[in-house]
XYZ file of C-alpha atoms in Angstrom:
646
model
C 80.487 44.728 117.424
C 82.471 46.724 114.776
C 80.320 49.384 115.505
C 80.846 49.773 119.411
C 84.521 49.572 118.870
C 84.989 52.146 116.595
C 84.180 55.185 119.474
C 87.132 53.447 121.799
C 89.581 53.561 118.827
C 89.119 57.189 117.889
C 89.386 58.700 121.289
C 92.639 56.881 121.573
C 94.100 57.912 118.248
C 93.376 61.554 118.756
C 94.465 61.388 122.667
C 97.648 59.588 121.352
C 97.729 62.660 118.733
C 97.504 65.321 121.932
C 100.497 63.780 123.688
C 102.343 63.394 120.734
C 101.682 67.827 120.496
C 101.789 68.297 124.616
C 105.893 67.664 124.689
C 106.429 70.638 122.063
C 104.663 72.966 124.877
C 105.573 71.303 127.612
C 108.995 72.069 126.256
C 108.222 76.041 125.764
C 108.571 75.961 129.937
C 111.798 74.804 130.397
C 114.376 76.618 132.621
C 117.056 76.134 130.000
C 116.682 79.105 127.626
C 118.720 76.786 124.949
C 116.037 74.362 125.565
C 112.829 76.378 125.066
C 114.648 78.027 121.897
C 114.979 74.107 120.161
C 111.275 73.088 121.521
C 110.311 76.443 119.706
C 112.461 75.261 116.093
C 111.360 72.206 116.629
C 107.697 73.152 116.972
C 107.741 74.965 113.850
C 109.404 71.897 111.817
C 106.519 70.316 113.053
C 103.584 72.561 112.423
C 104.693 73.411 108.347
C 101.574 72.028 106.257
C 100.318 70.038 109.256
C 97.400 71.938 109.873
C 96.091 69.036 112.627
C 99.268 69.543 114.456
C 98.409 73.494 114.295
C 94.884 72.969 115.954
C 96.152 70.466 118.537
C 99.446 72.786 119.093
C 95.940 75.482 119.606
C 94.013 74.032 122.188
C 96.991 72.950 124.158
C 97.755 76.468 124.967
C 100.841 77.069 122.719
C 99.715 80.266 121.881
C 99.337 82.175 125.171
C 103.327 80.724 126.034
C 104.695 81.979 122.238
C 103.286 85.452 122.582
C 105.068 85.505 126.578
C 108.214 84.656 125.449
C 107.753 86.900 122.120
C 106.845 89.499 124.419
C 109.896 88.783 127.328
C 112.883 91.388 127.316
C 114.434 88.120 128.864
C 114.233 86.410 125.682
C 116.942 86.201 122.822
C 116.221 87.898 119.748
C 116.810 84.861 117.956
C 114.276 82.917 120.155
C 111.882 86.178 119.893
C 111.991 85.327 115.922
C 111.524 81.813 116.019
C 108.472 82.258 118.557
C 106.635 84.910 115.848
C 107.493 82.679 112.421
C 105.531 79.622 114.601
C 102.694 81.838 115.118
C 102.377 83.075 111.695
C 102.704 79.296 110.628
C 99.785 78.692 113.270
C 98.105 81.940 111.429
C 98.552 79.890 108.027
C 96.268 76.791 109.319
C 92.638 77.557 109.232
C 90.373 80.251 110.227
C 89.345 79.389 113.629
C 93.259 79.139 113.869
C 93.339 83.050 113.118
C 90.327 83.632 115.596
C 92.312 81.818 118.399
C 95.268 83.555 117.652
C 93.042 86.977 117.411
C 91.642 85.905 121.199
C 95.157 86.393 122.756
C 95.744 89.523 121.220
C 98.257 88.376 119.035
C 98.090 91.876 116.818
C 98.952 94.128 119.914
C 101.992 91.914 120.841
C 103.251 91.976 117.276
C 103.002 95.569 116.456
C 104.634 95.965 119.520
C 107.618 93.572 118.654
C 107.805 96.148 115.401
C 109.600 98.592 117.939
C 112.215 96.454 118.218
C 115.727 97.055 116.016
C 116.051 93.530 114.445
C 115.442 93.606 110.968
C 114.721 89.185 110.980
C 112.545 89.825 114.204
C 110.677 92.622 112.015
C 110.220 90.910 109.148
C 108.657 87.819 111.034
C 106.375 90.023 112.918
C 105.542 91.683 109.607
C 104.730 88.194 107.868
C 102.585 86.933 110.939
C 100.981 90.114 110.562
C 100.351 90.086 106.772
C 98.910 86.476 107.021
C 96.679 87.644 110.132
C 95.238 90.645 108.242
C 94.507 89.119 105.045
C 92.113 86.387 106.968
C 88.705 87.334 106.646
C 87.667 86.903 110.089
C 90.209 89.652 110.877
C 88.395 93.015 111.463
C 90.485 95.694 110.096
C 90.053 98.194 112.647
C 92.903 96.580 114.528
C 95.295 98.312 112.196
C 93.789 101.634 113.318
C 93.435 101.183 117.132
C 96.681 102.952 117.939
C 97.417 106.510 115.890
C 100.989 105.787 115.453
C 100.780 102.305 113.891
C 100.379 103.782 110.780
C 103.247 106.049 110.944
C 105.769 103.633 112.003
C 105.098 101.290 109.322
C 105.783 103.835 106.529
C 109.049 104.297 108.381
C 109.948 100.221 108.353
C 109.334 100.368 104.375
C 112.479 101.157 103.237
C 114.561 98.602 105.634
C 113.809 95.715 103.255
C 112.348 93.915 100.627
C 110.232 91.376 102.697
C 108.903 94.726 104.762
C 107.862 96.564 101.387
C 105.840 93.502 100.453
C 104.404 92.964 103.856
C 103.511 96.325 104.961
C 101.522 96.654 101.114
C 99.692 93.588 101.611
C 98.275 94.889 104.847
C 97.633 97.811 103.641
C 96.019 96.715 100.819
C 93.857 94.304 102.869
C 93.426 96.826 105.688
C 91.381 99.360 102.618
C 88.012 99.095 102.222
C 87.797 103.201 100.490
C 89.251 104.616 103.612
C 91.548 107.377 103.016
C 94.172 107.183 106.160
C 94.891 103.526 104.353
C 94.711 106.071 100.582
C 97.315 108.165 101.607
C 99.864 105.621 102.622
C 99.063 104.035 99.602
C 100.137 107.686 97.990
C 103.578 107.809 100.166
C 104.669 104.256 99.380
C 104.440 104.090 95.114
C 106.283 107.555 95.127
C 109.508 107.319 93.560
C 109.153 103.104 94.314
C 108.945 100.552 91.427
C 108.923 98.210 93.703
C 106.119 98.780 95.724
C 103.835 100.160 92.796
C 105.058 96.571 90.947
C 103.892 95.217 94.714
C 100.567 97.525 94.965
C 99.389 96.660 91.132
C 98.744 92.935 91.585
C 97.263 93.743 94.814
C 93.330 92.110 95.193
C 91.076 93.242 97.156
C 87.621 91.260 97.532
C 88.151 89.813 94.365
C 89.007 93.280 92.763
C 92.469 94.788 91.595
C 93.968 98.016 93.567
C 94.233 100.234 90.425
C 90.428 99.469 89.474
C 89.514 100.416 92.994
C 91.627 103.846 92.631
C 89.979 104.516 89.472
C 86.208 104.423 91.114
C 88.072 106.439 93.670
C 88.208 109.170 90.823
C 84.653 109.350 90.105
C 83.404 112.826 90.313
C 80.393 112.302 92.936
C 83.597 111.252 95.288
C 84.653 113.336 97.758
C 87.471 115.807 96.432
C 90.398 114.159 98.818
C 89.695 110.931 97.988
C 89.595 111.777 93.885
C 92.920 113.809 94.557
C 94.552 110.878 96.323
C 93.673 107.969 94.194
C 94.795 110.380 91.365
C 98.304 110.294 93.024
C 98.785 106.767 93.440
C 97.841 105.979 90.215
C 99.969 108.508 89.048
C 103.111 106.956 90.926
C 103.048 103.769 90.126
C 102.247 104.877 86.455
C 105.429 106.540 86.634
C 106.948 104.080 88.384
C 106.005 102.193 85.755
C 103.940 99.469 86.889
C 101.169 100.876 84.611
C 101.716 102.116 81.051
C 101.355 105.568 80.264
C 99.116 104.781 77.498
C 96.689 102.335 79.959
C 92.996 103.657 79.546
C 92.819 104.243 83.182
C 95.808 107.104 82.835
C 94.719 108.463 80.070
C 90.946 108.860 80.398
C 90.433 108.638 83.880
C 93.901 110.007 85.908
C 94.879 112.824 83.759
C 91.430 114.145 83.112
C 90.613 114.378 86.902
C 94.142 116.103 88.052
C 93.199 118.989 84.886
C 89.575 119.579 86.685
C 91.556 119.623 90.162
C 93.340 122.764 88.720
C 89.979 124.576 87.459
C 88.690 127.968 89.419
C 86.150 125.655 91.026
C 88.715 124.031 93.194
C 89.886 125.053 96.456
C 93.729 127.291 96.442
C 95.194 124.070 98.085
C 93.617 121.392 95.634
C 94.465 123.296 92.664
C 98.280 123.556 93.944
C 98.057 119.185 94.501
C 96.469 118.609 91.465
C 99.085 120.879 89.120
C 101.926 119.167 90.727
C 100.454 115.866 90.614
C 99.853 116.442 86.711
C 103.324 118.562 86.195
C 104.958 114.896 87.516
C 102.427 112.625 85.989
C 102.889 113.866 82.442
C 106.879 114.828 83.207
C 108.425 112.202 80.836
C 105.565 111.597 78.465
C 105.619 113.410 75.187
C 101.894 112.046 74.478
C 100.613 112.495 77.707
C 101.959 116.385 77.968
C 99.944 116.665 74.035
C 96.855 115.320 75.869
C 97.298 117.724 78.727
C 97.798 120.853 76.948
C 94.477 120.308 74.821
C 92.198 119.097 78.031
C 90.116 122.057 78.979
C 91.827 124.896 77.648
C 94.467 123.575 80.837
C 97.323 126.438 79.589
C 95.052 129.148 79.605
C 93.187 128.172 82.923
C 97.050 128.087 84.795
C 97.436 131.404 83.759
C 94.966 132.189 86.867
C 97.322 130.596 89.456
C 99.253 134.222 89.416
C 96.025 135.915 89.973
C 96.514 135.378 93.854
C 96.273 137.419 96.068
C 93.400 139.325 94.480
C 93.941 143.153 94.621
C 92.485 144.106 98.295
C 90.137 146.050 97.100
C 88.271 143.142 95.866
C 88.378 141.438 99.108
C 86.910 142.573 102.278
C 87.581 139.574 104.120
C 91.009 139.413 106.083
C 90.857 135.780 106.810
C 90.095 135.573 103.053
C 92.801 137.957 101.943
C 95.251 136.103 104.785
C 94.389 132.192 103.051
C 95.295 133.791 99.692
C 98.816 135.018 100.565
C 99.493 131.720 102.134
C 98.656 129.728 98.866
C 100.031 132.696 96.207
C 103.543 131.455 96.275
C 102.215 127.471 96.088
C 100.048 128.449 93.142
C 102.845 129.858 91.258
C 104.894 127.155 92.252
C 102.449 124.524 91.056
C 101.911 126.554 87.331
C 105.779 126.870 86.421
C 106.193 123.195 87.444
C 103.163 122.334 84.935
C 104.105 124.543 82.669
C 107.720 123.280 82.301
C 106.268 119.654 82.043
C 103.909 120.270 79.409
C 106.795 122.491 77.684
C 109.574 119.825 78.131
C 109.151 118.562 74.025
C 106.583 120.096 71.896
C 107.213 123.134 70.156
C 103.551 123.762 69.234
C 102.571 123.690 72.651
C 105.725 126.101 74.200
C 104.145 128.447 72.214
C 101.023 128.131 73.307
C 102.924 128.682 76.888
C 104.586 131.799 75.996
C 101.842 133.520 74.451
C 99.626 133.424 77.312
C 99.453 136.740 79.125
C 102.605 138.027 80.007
C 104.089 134.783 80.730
C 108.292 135.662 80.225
C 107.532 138.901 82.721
C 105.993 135.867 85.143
C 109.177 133.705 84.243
C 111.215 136.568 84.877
C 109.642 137.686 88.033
C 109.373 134.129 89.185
C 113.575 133.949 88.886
C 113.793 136.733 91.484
C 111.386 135.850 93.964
C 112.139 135.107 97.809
C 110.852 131.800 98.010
C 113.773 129.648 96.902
C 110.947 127.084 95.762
C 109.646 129.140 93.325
C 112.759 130.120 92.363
C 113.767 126.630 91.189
C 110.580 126.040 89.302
C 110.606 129.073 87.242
C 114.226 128.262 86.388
C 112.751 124.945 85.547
C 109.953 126.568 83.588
C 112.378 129.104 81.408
C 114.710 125.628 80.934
C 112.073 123.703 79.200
C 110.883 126.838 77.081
C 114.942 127.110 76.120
C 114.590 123.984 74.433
C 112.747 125.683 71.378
C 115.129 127.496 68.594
C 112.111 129.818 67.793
C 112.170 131.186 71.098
C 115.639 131.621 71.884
C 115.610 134.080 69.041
C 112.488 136.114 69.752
C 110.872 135.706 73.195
C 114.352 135.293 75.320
C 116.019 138.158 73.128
C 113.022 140.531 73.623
C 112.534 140.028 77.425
C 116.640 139.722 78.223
C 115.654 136.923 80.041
C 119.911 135.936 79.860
C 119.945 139.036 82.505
C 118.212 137.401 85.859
C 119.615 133.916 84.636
C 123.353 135.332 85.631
C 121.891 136.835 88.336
C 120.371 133.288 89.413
C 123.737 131.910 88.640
C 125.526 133.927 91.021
C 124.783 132.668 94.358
C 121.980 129.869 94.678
C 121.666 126.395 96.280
C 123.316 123.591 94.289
C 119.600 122.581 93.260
C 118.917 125.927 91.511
C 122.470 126.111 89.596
C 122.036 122.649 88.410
C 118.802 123.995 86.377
C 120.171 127.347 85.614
C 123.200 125.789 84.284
C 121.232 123.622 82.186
C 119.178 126.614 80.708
C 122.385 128.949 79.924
C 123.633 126.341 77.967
C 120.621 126.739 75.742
C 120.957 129.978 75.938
C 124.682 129.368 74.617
C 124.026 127.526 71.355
C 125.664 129.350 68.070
C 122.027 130.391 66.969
C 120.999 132.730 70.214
C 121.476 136.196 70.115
C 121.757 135.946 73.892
C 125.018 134.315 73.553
C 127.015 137.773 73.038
C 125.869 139.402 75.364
C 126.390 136.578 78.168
C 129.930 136.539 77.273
C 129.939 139.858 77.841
C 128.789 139.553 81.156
C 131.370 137.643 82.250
C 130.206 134.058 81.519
C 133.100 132.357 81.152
C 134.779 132.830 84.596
C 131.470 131.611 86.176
C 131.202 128.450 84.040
C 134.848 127.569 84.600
C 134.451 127.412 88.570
C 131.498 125.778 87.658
C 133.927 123.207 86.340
C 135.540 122.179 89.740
C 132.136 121.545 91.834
C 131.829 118.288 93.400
C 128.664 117.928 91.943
C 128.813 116.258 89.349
C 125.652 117.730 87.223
C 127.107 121.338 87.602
C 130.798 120.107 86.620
C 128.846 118.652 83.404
C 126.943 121.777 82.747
C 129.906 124.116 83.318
C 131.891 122.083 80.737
C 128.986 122.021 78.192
C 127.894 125.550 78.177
C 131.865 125.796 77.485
C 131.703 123.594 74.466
C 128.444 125.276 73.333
C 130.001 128.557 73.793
C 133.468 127.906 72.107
C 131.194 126.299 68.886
C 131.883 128.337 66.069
C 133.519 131.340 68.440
C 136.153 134.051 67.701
C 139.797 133.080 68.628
C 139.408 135.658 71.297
C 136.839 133.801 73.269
C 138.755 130.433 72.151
C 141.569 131.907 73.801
C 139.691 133.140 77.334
C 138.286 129.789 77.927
C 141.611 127.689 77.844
C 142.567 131.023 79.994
C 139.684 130.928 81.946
C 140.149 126.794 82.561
C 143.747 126.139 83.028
C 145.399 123.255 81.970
C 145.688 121.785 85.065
C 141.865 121.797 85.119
C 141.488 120.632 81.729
C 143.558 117.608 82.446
C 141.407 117.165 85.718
C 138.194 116.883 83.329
C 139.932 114.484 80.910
C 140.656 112.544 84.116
C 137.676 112.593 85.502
C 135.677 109.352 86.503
C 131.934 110.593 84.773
C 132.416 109.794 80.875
C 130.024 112.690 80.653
C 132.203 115.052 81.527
C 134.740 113.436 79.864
C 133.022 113.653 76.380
C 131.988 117.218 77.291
C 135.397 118.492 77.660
C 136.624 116.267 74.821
C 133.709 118.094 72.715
C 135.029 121.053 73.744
C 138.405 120.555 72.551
C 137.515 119.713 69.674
C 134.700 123.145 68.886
C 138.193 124.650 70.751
C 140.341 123.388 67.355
C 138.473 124.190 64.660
C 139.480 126.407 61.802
C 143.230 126.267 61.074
C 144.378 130.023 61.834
C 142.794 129.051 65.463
C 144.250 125.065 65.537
C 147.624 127.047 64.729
C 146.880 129.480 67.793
C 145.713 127.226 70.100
C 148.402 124.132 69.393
C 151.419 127.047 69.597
C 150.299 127.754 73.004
C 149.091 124.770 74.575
C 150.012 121.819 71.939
C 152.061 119.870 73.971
C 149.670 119.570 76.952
C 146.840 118.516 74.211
C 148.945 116.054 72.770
C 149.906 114.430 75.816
C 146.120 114.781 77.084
C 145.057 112.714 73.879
C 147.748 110.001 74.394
C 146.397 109.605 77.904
C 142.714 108.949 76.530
C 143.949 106.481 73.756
C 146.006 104.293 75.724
C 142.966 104.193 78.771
C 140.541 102.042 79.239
C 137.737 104.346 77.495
C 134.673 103.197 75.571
C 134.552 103.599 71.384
C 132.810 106.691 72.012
C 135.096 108.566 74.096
C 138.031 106.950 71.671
C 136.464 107.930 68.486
C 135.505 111.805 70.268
C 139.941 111.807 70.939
C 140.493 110.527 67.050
C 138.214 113.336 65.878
C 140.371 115.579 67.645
C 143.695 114.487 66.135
C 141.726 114.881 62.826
C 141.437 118.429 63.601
C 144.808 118.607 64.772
C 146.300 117.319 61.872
C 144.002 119.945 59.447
C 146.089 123.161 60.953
C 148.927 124.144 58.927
C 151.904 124.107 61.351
C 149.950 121.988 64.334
C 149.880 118.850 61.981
C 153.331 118.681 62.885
C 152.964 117.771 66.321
C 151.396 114.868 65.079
C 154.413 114.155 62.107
C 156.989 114.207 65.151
C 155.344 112.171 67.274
C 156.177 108.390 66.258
C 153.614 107.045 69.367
C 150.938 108.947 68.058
C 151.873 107.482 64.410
C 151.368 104.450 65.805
C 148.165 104.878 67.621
C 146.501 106.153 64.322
C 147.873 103.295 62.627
C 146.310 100.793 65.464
C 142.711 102.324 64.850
C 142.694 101.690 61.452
C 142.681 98.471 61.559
C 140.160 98.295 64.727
C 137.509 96.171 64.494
C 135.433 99.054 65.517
C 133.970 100.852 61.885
C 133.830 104.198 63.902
C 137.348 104.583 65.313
C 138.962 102.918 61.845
C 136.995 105.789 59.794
C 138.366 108.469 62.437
C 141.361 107.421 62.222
C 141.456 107.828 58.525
C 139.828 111.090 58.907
C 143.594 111.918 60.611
C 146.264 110.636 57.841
C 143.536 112.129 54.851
C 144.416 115.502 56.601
C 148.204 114.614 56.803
C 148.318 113.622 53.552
C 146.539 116.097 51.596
C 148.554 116.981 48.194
C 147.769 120.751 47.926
C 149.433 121.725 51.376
C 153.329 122.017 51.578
C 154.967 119.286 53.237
C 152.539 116.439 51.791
C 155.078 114.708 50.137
C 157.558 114.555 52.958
C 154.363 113.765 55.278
C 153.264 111.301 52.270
C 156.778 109.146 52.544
C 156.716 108.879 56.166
C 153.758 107.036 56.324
C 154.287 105.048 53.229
C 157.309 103.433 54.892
C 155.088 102.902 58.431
C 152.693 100.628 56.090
C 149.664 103.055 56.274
C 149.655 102.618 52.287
C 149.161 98.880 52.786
C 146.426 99.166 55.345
C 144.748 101.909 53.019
C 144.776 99.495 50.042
C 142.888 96.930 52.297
C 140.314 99.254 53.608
C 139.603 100.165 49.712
C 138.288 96.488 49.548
C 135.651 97.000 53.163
C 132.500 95.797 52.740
C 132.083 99.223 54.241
C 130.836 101.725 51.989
C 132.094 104.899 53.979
C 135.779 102.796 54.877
C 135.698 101.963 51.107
C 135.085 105.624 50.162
C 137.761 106.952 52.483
C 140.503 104.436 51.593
C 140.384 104.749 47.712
C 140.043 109.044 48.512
C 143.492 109.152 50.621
C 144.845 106.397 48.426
C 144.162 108.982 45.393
C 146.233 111.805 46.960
C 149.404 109.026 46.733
C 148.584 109.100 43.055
C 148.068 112.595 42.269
């Protein structure tokens, strides 16, 4: 008897089950919008982790209604949303779920909904999508149906987190070797951590992404495929989702982007696979060492200024056309490597420069048409500028100072930046191009250099200054306070970067060095310095910028009449007086730098300077520092506290 029962009582547990699910669709057809959006809210509170209630929801012919009222310009955008988060919580169940779902051409509907301007009906659409895609009964030549699918979900990338992550996992899922799904790949982990972070943990049949880029790079591969895979890897290595030392950079990435730039290579591969490199090995000081010794790589760029060959050699015009096309990319592509591999070692920026004629290519390369090639010779002679041995030979025997100011004179914002960058090189004390760019009228150039907007060339203009005024005549001293005004030299104290702030403050100080010139310069302009100084040690500056300002007064009080501005000025007493007893090691020992200069016996006034101090209580606070735990503090204290005994 049990046994005939049984049937009965299953048939009316599951019909029970049915009409318990038919009121959440009956629901969906209500003439009440308000209605049909709480059926829909309260469908999916009803379908999470019930994956019976999914299938029933199924065969009742939810499905067919969502994707209607998903689909209705009628609809709200808020019921629109609801309708696709159900049907990627239907997606979630099992995968005859996602073949239902697939059978009323749910992928169409949804990549259609991606049109839309909601960023909440995106991201659902996106999510239903993901969890669609990533089902293995999904074929993946949906994503590829329509030639602008692609296209328009590189451009939803950026609008959020949650469409970053989404659009990656279908990707990812979507790319079984095929290179339209490569390529995006390439786009999205440039210049984006979080994607690369995204793309790394990425599985694909049981497989990490960055293992299937790295077959990708196997030589018997076709050349666009090697390329590409090279680039991803090499963007979310610098994105830093993989190490720079990881095996797969450094013995399968690199190697492959130095054969792309061999003779054996097509013009256009060789130009992708020296700027791939140039940015791969950018920021690396290993990685450029490993570069420069990888088949003889310096010496085979030399070639990419080869092009066009002379026409002689070429009989082809098509040929001869192709070559002219690529000539400026080639160069291009070699400076750009060049100035990565050049951007530390010295060893191998010699290497650089000794290849054939390569400062008459720099030099040539600053004067060309193409503003592109422009920038990246400029970038080039920068990174060679960072080597002392060359300033003094190379740049001195090829002038190279001479198209620099000619660069300098009227490029884009992009060029100066670099430019800037290099003349300040070009400016330090030990360059022998440093006379003769003063000569040629440096200093009014890097003064209105001082009042861009953009920031980098305000910074530049203001350290070429300071590297400039290091060590200088009181002549030049003289031109650049000239040259800046003080107006504009209290505009860079103000200003809101603390780089330029410490710039200029260096400056001031290379500006008061040597006492005939502190005299000079704090005749002339002593009050504005003074006030400039109290500004900076009463504002809200970090120890840095404070201890820069103290270094300064040091200076200030080692001239021979300018220590007096100090002597008269009770709230600059004070602030000296404040800093040595900072808690901050740096600013107390600057500070004490200031009174040891004050107080010095062998100068004429000490002992009137001497007594003034004494009765502010700088004696007192000297005799404590003498007991710091501090050995330089210590040092200091029991020096100055000497010259009260002498």
């Amino acid at each position: 008897m049990a046994c005939v029962l049984e049937a009965p009582l299953r048939m009316s547990v599951l019909s029970e089950v049915t009409a318990s699910s038919r009121h959440y669709v009956d629901r969906l057809f209500d003439l009440d919008p308000q209605k049909v959006l709480q059926g829909v809210i309260d469908m999916k509170n009803a379908v999470i982790g019930n994956n019976k209630q999914k299938a029933n929801l199924i065969v009742l012919g939810a499905v067919p209604r969502l994707l209607y009222l998903l689909q209705q310009e009628t609809s709200s955008t808020e019921l629109r949303t609801e309708c696709a988060v159900v049907l990627g919580s239907l997606a979630m169940g099992t995968e005859n779920n996602v073949k239902s779902l697939l059978d009323c051409h749910i992928i169409p509907a949804l990549l259609q909904g991606l049109l839309l301007p909601d960023l909440k009906f995106i991201e659902a659409c996106l999510r239903c999508l993901r969890t669609i895609f990533i089902s293995p009964v999904t074929p993946e030549d949906l994503l590829y149906t329509d030639a602008t699918v692609i296209s328009h979900l590189m451009s939803l990338l950026s609008r959020s987190r949650y469409t970053q992550e989404y659009i990656c996992q279908i990707f990812s899922h979507c790319c079984k070797v095929r290179m339209q799904a490569l390529k995006c790949f390439s786009v999205l982990a440039f210049e984006n951590p979080q994607v690369s972070m995204t793309l790394v943990n990425v599985s694909v049949d049981g497989e990490l992404l960055p293992q299937i880029f790295v077959k990708m790079l196997q030589r018997d591969k076709p050349i666009e495929m090697q390329l590409t895979s090279a680039k991803c890897l090499t963007s979310m290595c610098r994105a830093g989702a993989i190490r720079t030392d990881d095996s797969c950079i450094i013995l399968k990435t690199l190697p492959c982007l130095v054969r792309m730039c061999s003779k054996e290579r097509l013009l256009e591969e060789r130009v992708e696979g020296a700027e791939t490199l140039a940015y791969l090995i950018e920021t690396d000081v290993e990685l450029q060492r490993i570069a420069s010794i990888t088949d003889h790589l310096i010496v085979m760029l030399a070639d990419y200024f080869k092009y066009p060959s002379s026409v002689s050699a070429i009989t082809d015009i098509k040929r001869l056309d192709h070559d002219l096309k690529h000539a400026h990319e080639l160069r291009q592509a070699a400076f750009k490597l060049y100035a990565s591999l050049g951007a530390n070692d010295e060893d191998i920026r010699k290497k650089i420069i000794e290849t054939e004629n390569m400062m008459d290519r720099i030099v040539n390369g600053l004067s060309e048409s193409s503003i592109k090639v422009r920038l990246a010779a400029v970038r080039c002679l920068h990174s060679l500028s960072r080597s002392v041995q060359q300033l003094r030979t190379s740049f001195q025997d090829h002038a190279v100072w001479k198209p620099l100011m000619k660069v300098l004179q009227n490029a884009p914002n992009e060029i100066l930046v670099v430019a800037s960058s290099t003349l300040c090189n070009l400016l330090l004390e030990f360059s022998p191009s440093k006379e003769p760019i003063l000569e040629s009228g440096a200093i009014e150039l890097l003064c209105s250099l001082t009042q861009s907007e953009n920031l980098a060339l305000r910074v530049n203009g203001i350290w070429a200054l300071m590297n400039m005024a290091f060590q200088a005549e009181q002549k030049i001293k003289s031109d650049i306070l000239r040259g800046l005004s003080t107006e504009q030299l209290f505009q860079l104290l103000s200003d809101s970067d603390v780089n330029v702030l410490m710039k200029t403050l260096g400056l001031l100080r290379n500006l008061l060095s040597t006492r005939p010139h502190i005299d000079h310069i704090m005749s002339t302009h002593g009050k504005q310095i003074m006030q400039a100084v109290t500004l900076i040690l009463e504002g809200e500056h970090n120890i840095e910028v404070k201890e820069q300002t103290l270094c300064i007064l040091a200076n200030i009080a080692d001239g021979t009449t300018a220590k007096e501005l100090i002597m008269t000025n009770d709230d600059i007493l004070q602030k000296i007086k404040y800093y040595m007893s900072h808690s901050n090691a740096k600013l107390q020992l600057a500070a004490m730098f200031c009174i040891s200069n004050l107080i010095w016996n062998e100068e004429e006034g000490s002992q009137e300077r001497q007594d003034k101090l004494r009765d502010m209580g700088i004696v007192d606070i000297l005799h404590k520092l003498s007991q710091s735990s501090d050995p330089n503090l210590c040092d200091k204290a029991k020096t100055a506290l000497q010259q009260y005994l002498a």
